Amino acid sequence: MSQVQVSTDKTVLREYYLLRLRLAGINFLQFINKLRRHPAGMTGLIVLLFFVFIAVADPLIVPHNPKEVHLEDKLLPPAWMEGGKSEYLLGTDQLGMDLFSRIIAGTRISLLIGVLTVGISIMIGTTLGMLSGYYRGTLDNILARFADLLLSFPWLIFAIFTMAVIGPGFGNLVFALTFKGWVGFFRLVRGEVLSEKTKEYVEAARALGQSHFKIMFQEILPNIMNSIIVLGTLRIGFMIIMEASLSFLGLGIQYPEPAWGSMVNVGRNYLLNAWWISTFSGLAILLLVLAINMFGEGLRDILDPRLRRIE
Amino acid sequence: MQAAKIAERILIAIPVVIGIGIIIFLIMRLTPGDPVDIMMGQAGHVSAREIELLTEQWHLNEPLHIQLGYFLRDLARGDLGTSFTKGRPVWDLIKGALPATLELALGAAIFALLLAIPIGVISAVKQNSFIDRASMTVAFFGICMPVFYLGIILMLVFSVKMGVLPTYGRISYEVMLHKVTGFYMLDSIITGNWAALGSTLKHLILPSITLGFPMAAIVARVMRSSMLEVLRNDYVVMARAKGLREFSVIVKHAMRNAMIPTVTVIGLEIGMLLGGNMIVETVFSWPGLGRLVVNSIFVRDYPLVQGVVMVYAFTFVAANLVVDILYTYINPKISI
C-alpha cells in the first residue's frame, strides 16, 4: 500500500496561505457590502468606531485632567447656558471636575470592561462548551447542571451579591461579571457542537485520523465562530449596562474614578440645581449601548439570522 | 395527570434551590480571608459582640462541610439568622419589606404587559407601518437604556421640572394610613381611605414605569415576532377564508398561539424585574427589599445580605415555576 505523499514544499505552502488570505479578504469585503445595505448596523458601527477612537485618543483630547478638582468652578452649567464657561463644555460637578473630560475618560473604562468581560467569557465558555459537547459524559453532565444553576440566578442580583462580598474595584468587577458571563457562550457552543459533530466534514476529519483537539478547534470552531461573534457583540452592550448599574449602586468603580455609572449616581444628589451631571453621563451610556446593539443586530442579520429567534 | 406533572416540576425545583443555597454559601465563605477579618477591616466598627454572634451563627469554628450542613439545616427551617445592624431576625426584616417590593413589581408587570402585548400585536398586524416602526424604535431604546438612567430622567421631567409626581417613598407624609397587610393599595381600599389610595398610586407611577419599561420593550419585540410567525400559518389563512371577522382571527386564533413564546420570555424577564428592582428602589428611595439589601451591603450586614439574596433567588425560581405551570393552560399540548 503506497502512502499518500503530503508535499511540504515552501512554495506550495506560500500559495496556500496567500489563497486563504485572499479568501478572507473577499469575505470581509462581502461582509462590508452587506453591512452597507443594513443602515442600522452601519450607523451602529460608525458610532461605535467613534467611541473606540475617543477611548484610544483619550489622553490627547481631554481638555482637563478628569480627576482635577476646581472648587472655585463647582456645579457650573454647560457652556451654552447662562453662567457656563467655555472651558467646561458640558459643565462641572460638585467638586468642579470637568464633566466633558470625565465622560471622555469614562469611555475607556466602559469599553474596556465590556470587551474584557466578554472576551474572558468567550474563552471560558467556548472551551468548556466545546469539551462538553464533543466528549459528553460526566463532564458534560456536571457542567450543564452547573450552568443551569447559575442561570437560575437573576444576573444583576448575582453580580450585586458577588460585589458585595468581594468588594468594589476593577478586577473584582471583571470577576463578578465573568463568573456568570461564560454560561451564555457555554450553552451556545455546546448546542452548536452537538449538531456540528454529526456533519460529514467532522466525520471526514476523523477518518483522516486528525486529533480530537484539531477537530474541535480547527474544524468545528471556524464553523460556529459567527454565532459566537454575534452573541459576543450583543453581550458587550449588556456588560456595559451591568458595570454602569453596579457603579451606580456604589459597588463597581468608585467616585472619583470617571466611570459613567458612578457619575450618574453622584449627579442624582444635584438634580435640582445641576441636572447636567446625571443627564450627560447617562446619555453617554445610552449612546454607546445603542451603537453596540445596533451593530450587533446588524451582524446577527448578516452572519447568523437563526439567532434572531433567541431574543 | 396534570397535577402529577406539576408536582414533578416542583420536585425538580428543590435541588435547584439547594444548589443556589450552596453557591451563595461558597461565595460568602470562600472569599479570600476570614469573614470576620473582612468585616472588621472594611467596616471598622464591628464589635466583639458581633464577631461572637457571627462565629456562633455561621459556626465558623467548624470545618467547611459542617458549616454547609448547618447552613442548609437553618435554611430548611426558614432561619436566615440575625441582622448585625438591626439586631432582629433577618426573616422579620424581609417580611416587613416584602410587600413594598411586591407592590412595585406588580405595578411594573401590569404596566409592562398592558403596554407591550397590544403594541406587539398591532405592530405585527400593521407590519412596517409608522406605528410598527415607531414602537419598535422605542422598544429598542428600552433595551439599551440603563434602568437607573430612565428613572432619573423621568424624575427630572415629571418631578423636578413639572412637579406633578413625587420623587421618593410610597406615600406622602401628610397622609395617614392604617397598615393591615403592608400592601398600601390594598390597605387603603380595605380601610376606605381614598386620600391614601390616591397618594399611593401617585407614588407608584414613576417607579413602576421605570422598572417595567425594559420588560415592556422585550415583551413587545417577542410578541411582534411570534405574531408575525403565527399570522403566516395555514390555520390563520383558513380562519380568514371561513369569513371570520379580522378581530376574532387575530385575538382568538393568532394571539393565543403567539403568547406561548411570549410567556417564556415573561418568565425570564421576572429575573430582570427582581434585579432592576434593587436599582429602582435605590433611585426612588422605595422602602422594599432592594433598598434593604443595598443599604445592608454598605454596613457589611452579611446575614441580611445573604438572606435577602436567597429570597430573591427563590422568588425567581418560584416565578419560573408558575410560568411553567401557566404554560399548560395556554397550550395543553405542551407537557411541563
PDB file of N, CA and C in Angstrom, chain B residues 191-235:
ATOM      1  N   THR B 191     -59.512  49.960  54.211  1.00  0.00           N
ATOM      2  CA  THR B 191     -59.929  50.946  55.215  1.00  0.00           C
ATOM      3  C   THR B 191     -60.751  52.075  54.596  1.00  0.00           C
ATOM      4  N   GLY B 192     -61.000  52.019  53.312  1.00  0.00           N
ATOM      5  CA  GLY B 192     -61.803  53.050  52.647  1.00  0.00           C
ATOM      6  C   GLY B 192     -61.158  54.422  52.674  1.00  0.00           C
ATOM      7  N   ASN B 193     -59.811  54.425  52.707  1.00  0.00           N
ATOM      8  CA  ASN B 193     -59.075  55.683  52.803  1.00  0.00           C
ATOM      9  C   ASN B 193     -58.675  56.134  51.393  1.00  0.00           C
ATOM     10  N   TRP B 194     -59.520  56.954  50.749  1.00  0.00           N
ATOM     11  CA  TRP B 194     -59.303  57.285  49.334  1.00  0.00           C
ATOM     12  C   TRP B 194     -58.151  58.259  49.138  1.00  0.00           C
ATOM     13  N   ALA B 195     -57.914  59.094  50.140  1.00  0.00           N
ATOM     14  CA  ALA B 195     -56.777  60.017  50.042  1.00  0.00           C
ATOM     15  C   ALA B 195     -55.484  59.222  49.996  1.00  0.00           C
ATOM     16  N   ALA B 196     -55.410  58.177  50.827  1.00  0.00           N
ATOM     17  CA  ALA B 196     -54.206  57.337  50.855  1.00  0.00           C
ATOM     18  C   ALA B 196     -54.056  56.586  49.541  1.00  0.00           C
ATOM     19  N   LEU B 197     -55.177  56.120  48.982  1.00  0.00           N
ATOM     20  CA  LEU B 197     -55.127  55.389  47.718  1.00  0.00           C
ATOM     21  C   LEU B 197     -54.552  56.282  46.611  1.00  0.00           C
ATOM     22  N   GLY B 198     -55.056  57.535  46.583  1.00  0.00           N
ATOM     23  CA  GLY B 198     -54.568  58.475  45.571  1.00  0.00           C
ATOM     24  C   GLY B 198     -53.077  58.707  45.726  1.00  0.00           C
ATOM     25  N   SER B 199     -52.644  58.917  46.958  1.00  0.00           N
ATOM     26  CA  SER B 199     -51.234  59.202  47.207  1.00  0.00           C
ATOM     27  C   SER B 199     -50.360  57.994  46.856  1.00  0.00           C
ATOM     28  N   THR B 200     -50.834  56.795  47.224  1.00  0.00           N
ATOM     29  CA  THR B 200     -50.072  55.577  46.912  1.00  0.00           C
ATOM     30  C   THR B 200     -49.919  55.409  45.404  1.00  0.00           C
ATOM     31  N   LEU B 201     -51.032  55.612  44.697  1.00  0.00           N
ATOM     32  CA  LEU B 201     -50.996  55.468  43.233  1.00  0.00           C
ATOM     33  C   LEU B 201     -50.003  56.441  42.613  1.00  0.00           C
ATOM     34  N   LYS B 202     -50.049  57.689  43.093  1.00  0.00           N
ATOM     35  CA  LYS B 202     -49.150  58.714  42.559  1.00  0.00           C
ATOM     36  C   LYS B 202     -47.685  58.342  42.787  1.00  0.00           C
ATOM     37  N   HIS B 203     -47.415  57.771  43.968  1.00  0.00           N
ATOM     38  CA  HIS B 203     -46.041  57.382  44.282  1.00  0.00           C
ATOM     39  C   HIS B 203     -45.592  56.170  43.469  1.00  0.00           C
ATOM     40  N   LEU B 204     -46.578  55.367  43.055  1.00  0.00           N
ATOM     41  CA  LEU B 204     -46.262  54.117  42.366  1.00  0.00           C
ATOM     42  C   LEU B 204     -45.952  54.323  40.878  1.00  0.00           C
ATOM     43  N   ILE B 205     -46.453  55.430  40.301  1.00  0.00           N
ATOM     44  CA  ILE B 205     -46.380  55.591  38.844  1.00  0.00           C
ATOM     45  C   ILE B 205     -44.949  55.574  38.295  1.00  0.00           C
ATOM     46  N   LEU B 206     -44.098  56.506  38.767  1.00  0.00           N
ATOM     47  CA  LEU B 206     -42.752  56.590  38.183  1.00  0.00           C
ATOM     48  C   LEU B 206     -41.910  55.330  38.421  1.00  0.00           C
ATOM     49  N   PRO B 207     -41.876  54.807  39.668  1.00  0.00           N
ATOM     50  CA  PRO B 207     -41.080  53.577  39.852  1.00  0.00           C
ATOM     51  C   PRO B 207     -41.586  52.415  38.996  1.00  0.00           C
ATOM     52  N   SER B 208     -42.915  52.289  38.848  1.00  0.00           N
ATOM     53  CA  SER B 208     -43.444  51.177  38.044  1.00  0.00           C
ATOM     54  C   SER B 208     -43.056  51.315  36.581  1.00  0.00           C
ATOM     55  N   ILE B 209     -43.151  52.539  36.060  1.00  0.00           N
ATOM     56  CA  ILE B 209     -42.779  52.745  34.657  1.00  0.00           C
ATOM     57  C   ILE B 209     -41.291  52.438  34.469  1.00  0.00           C
ATOM     58  N   THR B 210     -40.470  52.941  35.396  1.00  0.00           N
ATOM     59  CA  THR B 210     -39.027  52.730  35.285  1.00  0.00           C
ATOM     60  C   THR B 210     -38.692  51.246  35.275  1.00  0.00           C
ATOM     61  N   LEU B 211     -39.284  50.525  36.215  1.00  0.00           N
ATOM     62  CA  LEU B 211     -38.975  49.106  36.345  1.00  0.00           C
ATOM     63  C   LEU B 211     -39.590  48.290  35.205  1.00  0.00           C
ATOM     64  N   GLY B 212     -40.771  48.719  34.755  1.00  0.00           N
ATOM     65  CA  GLY B 212     -41.483  47.926  33.755  1.00  0.00           C
ATOM     66  C   GLY B 212     -41.052  48.180  32.320  1.00  0.00           C
ATOM     67  N   PHE B 213     -40.420  49.320  32.072  1.00  0.00           N
ATOM     68  CA  PHE B 213     -40.112  49.695  30.691  1.00  0.00           C
ATOM     69  C   PHE B 213     -39.212  48.696  29.944  1.00  0.00           C
ATOM     70  N   PRO B 214     -38.100  48.271  30.556  1.00  0.00           N
ATOM     71  CA  PRO B 214     -37.266  47.301  29.823  1.00  0.00           C
ATOM     72  C   PRO B 214     -38.020  46.001  29.544  1.00  0.00           C
ATOM     73  N   MET B 215     -38.846  45.579  30.495  1.00  0.00           N
ATOM     74  CA  MET B 215     -39.624  44.360  30.298  1.00  0.00           C
ATOM     75  C   MET B 215     -40.617  44.571  29.158  1.00  0.00           C
ATOM     76  N   ALA B 216     -41.282  45.737  29.156  1.00  0.00           N
ATOM     77  CA  ALA B 216     -42.233  46.049  28.088  1.00  0.00           C
ATOM     78  C   ALA B 216     -41.532  45.988  26.735  1.00  0.00           C
ATOM     79  N   ALA B 217     -40.311  46.534  26.682  1.00  0.00           N
ATOM     80  CA  ALA B 217     -39.584  46.584  25.410  1.00  0.00           C
ATOM     81  C   ALA B 217     -39.337  45.177  24.873  1.00  0.00           C
ATOM     82  N   ILE B 218     -38.869  44.304  25.734  1.00  0.00           N
ATOM     83  CA  ILE B 218     -38.527  42.953  25.273  1.00  0.00           C
ATOM     84  C   ILE B 218     -39.792  42.163  24.935  1.00  0.00           C
ATOM     85  N   VAL B 219     -40.802  42.264  25.803  1.00  0.00           N
ATOM     86  CA  VAL B 219     -42.042  41.514  25.555  1.00  0.00           C
ATOM     87  C   VAL B 219     -42.685  41.985  24.246  1.00  0.00           C
ATOM     88  N   ALA B 220     -42.670  43.287  23.988  1.00  0.00           N
ATOM     89  CA  ALA B 220     -43.278  43.797  22.748  1.00  0.00           C
ATOM     90  C   ALA B 220     -42.562  43.239  21.526  1.00  0.00           C
ATOM     91  N   ARG B 221     -41.235  43.194  21.593  1.00  0.00           N
ATOM     92  CA  ARG B 221     -40.473  42.674  20.446  1.00  0.00           C
ATOM     93  C   ARG B 221     -40.748  41.196  20.208  1.00  0.00           C
ATOM     94  N   VAL B 222     -40.794  40.436  21.304  1.00  0.00           N
ATOM     95  CA  VAL B 222     -41.030  38.995  21.149  1.00  0.00           C
ATOM     96  C   VAL B 222     -42.459  38.739  20.675  1.00  0.00           C
ATOM     97  N   MET B 223     -43.397  39.496  21.254  1.00  0.00           N
ATOM     98  CA  MET B 223     -44.800  39.328  20.869  1.00  0.00           C
ATOM     99  C   MET B 223     -44.959  39.625  19.372  1.00  0.00           C
ATOM    100  N   ARG B 224     -44.296  40.680  18.916  1.00  0.00           N
ATOM    101  CA  ARG B 224     -44.389  41.042  17.498  1.00  0.00           C
ATOM    102  C   ARG B 224     -43.841  39.933  16.619  1.00  0.00           C
ATOM    103  N   SER B 225     -42.633  39.444  16.964  1.00  0.00           N
ATOM    104  CA  SER B 225     -42.046  38.455  16.054  1.00  0.00           C
ATOM    105  C   SER B 225     -42.811  37.135  16.101  1.00  0.00           C
ATOM    106  N   SER B 226     -43.353  36.761  17.279  1.00  0.00           N
ATOM    107  CA  SER B 226     -44.081  35.485  17.275  1.00  0.00           C
ATOM    108  C   SER B 226     -45.442  35.649  16.601  1.00  0.00           C
ATOM    109  N   MET B 227     -46.042  36.857  16.700  1.00  0.00           N
ATOM    110  CA  MET B 227     -47.292  37.114  15.970  1.00  0.00           C
ATOM    111  C   MET B 227     -47.050  37.023  14.463  1.00  0.00           C
ATOM    112  N   LEU B 228     -45.935  37.614  14.007  1.00  0.00           N
ATOM    113  CA  LEU B 228     -45.633  37.593  12.568  1.00  0.00           C
ATOM    114  C   LEU B 228     -45.518  36.159  12.072  1.00  0.00           C
ATOM    115  N   GLU B 229     -44.895  35.323  12.895  1.00  0.00           N
ATOM    116  CA  GLU B 229     -44.736  33.924  12.511  1.00  0.00           C
ATOM    117  C   GLU B 229     -46.090  33.212  12.453  1.00  0.00           C
ATOM    118  N   VAL B 230     -46.901  33.451  13.487  1.00  0.00           N
ATOM    119  CA  VAL B 230     -48.196  32.776  13.583  1.00  0.00           C
ATOM    120  C   VAL B 230     -49.122  33.212  12.442  1.00  0.00           C
ATOM    121  N   LEU B 231     -49.086  34.516  12.115  1.00  0.00           N
ATOM    122  CA  LEU B 231     -50.005  35.039  11.094  1.00  0.00           C
ATOM    123  C   LEU B 231     -49.779  34.398   9.726  1.00  0.00           C
ATOM    124  N   ARG B 232     -48.584  33.824   9.519  1.00  0.00           N
ATOM    125  CA  ARG B 232     -48.299  33.184   8.231  1.00  0.00           C
ATOM    126  C   ARG B 232     -48.856  31.764   8.154  1.00  0.00           C
ATOM    127  N   ASN B 233     -49.338  31.250   9.288  1.00  0.00           N
ATOM    128  CA  ASN B 233     -49.759  29.848   9.320  1.00  0.00           C
ATOM    129  C   ASN B 233     -51.057  29.594   8.557  1.00  0.00           C
ATOM    130  N   ASP B 234     -51.213  28.344   8.128  1.00  0.00           N
ATOM    131  CA  ASP B 234     -52.393  27.964   7.355  1.00  0.00           C
ATOM    132  C   ASP B 234     -53.698  28.182   8.108  1.00  0.00           C
ATOM    133  N   TYR B 235     -53.676  27.870   9.432  1.00  0.00           N
ATOM    134  CA  TYR B 235     -54.946  27.959  10.146  1.00  0.00           C
ATOM    135  C   TYR B 235     -55.450  29.386  10.264  1.00  0.00           C
TER     136      TYR B 235
END
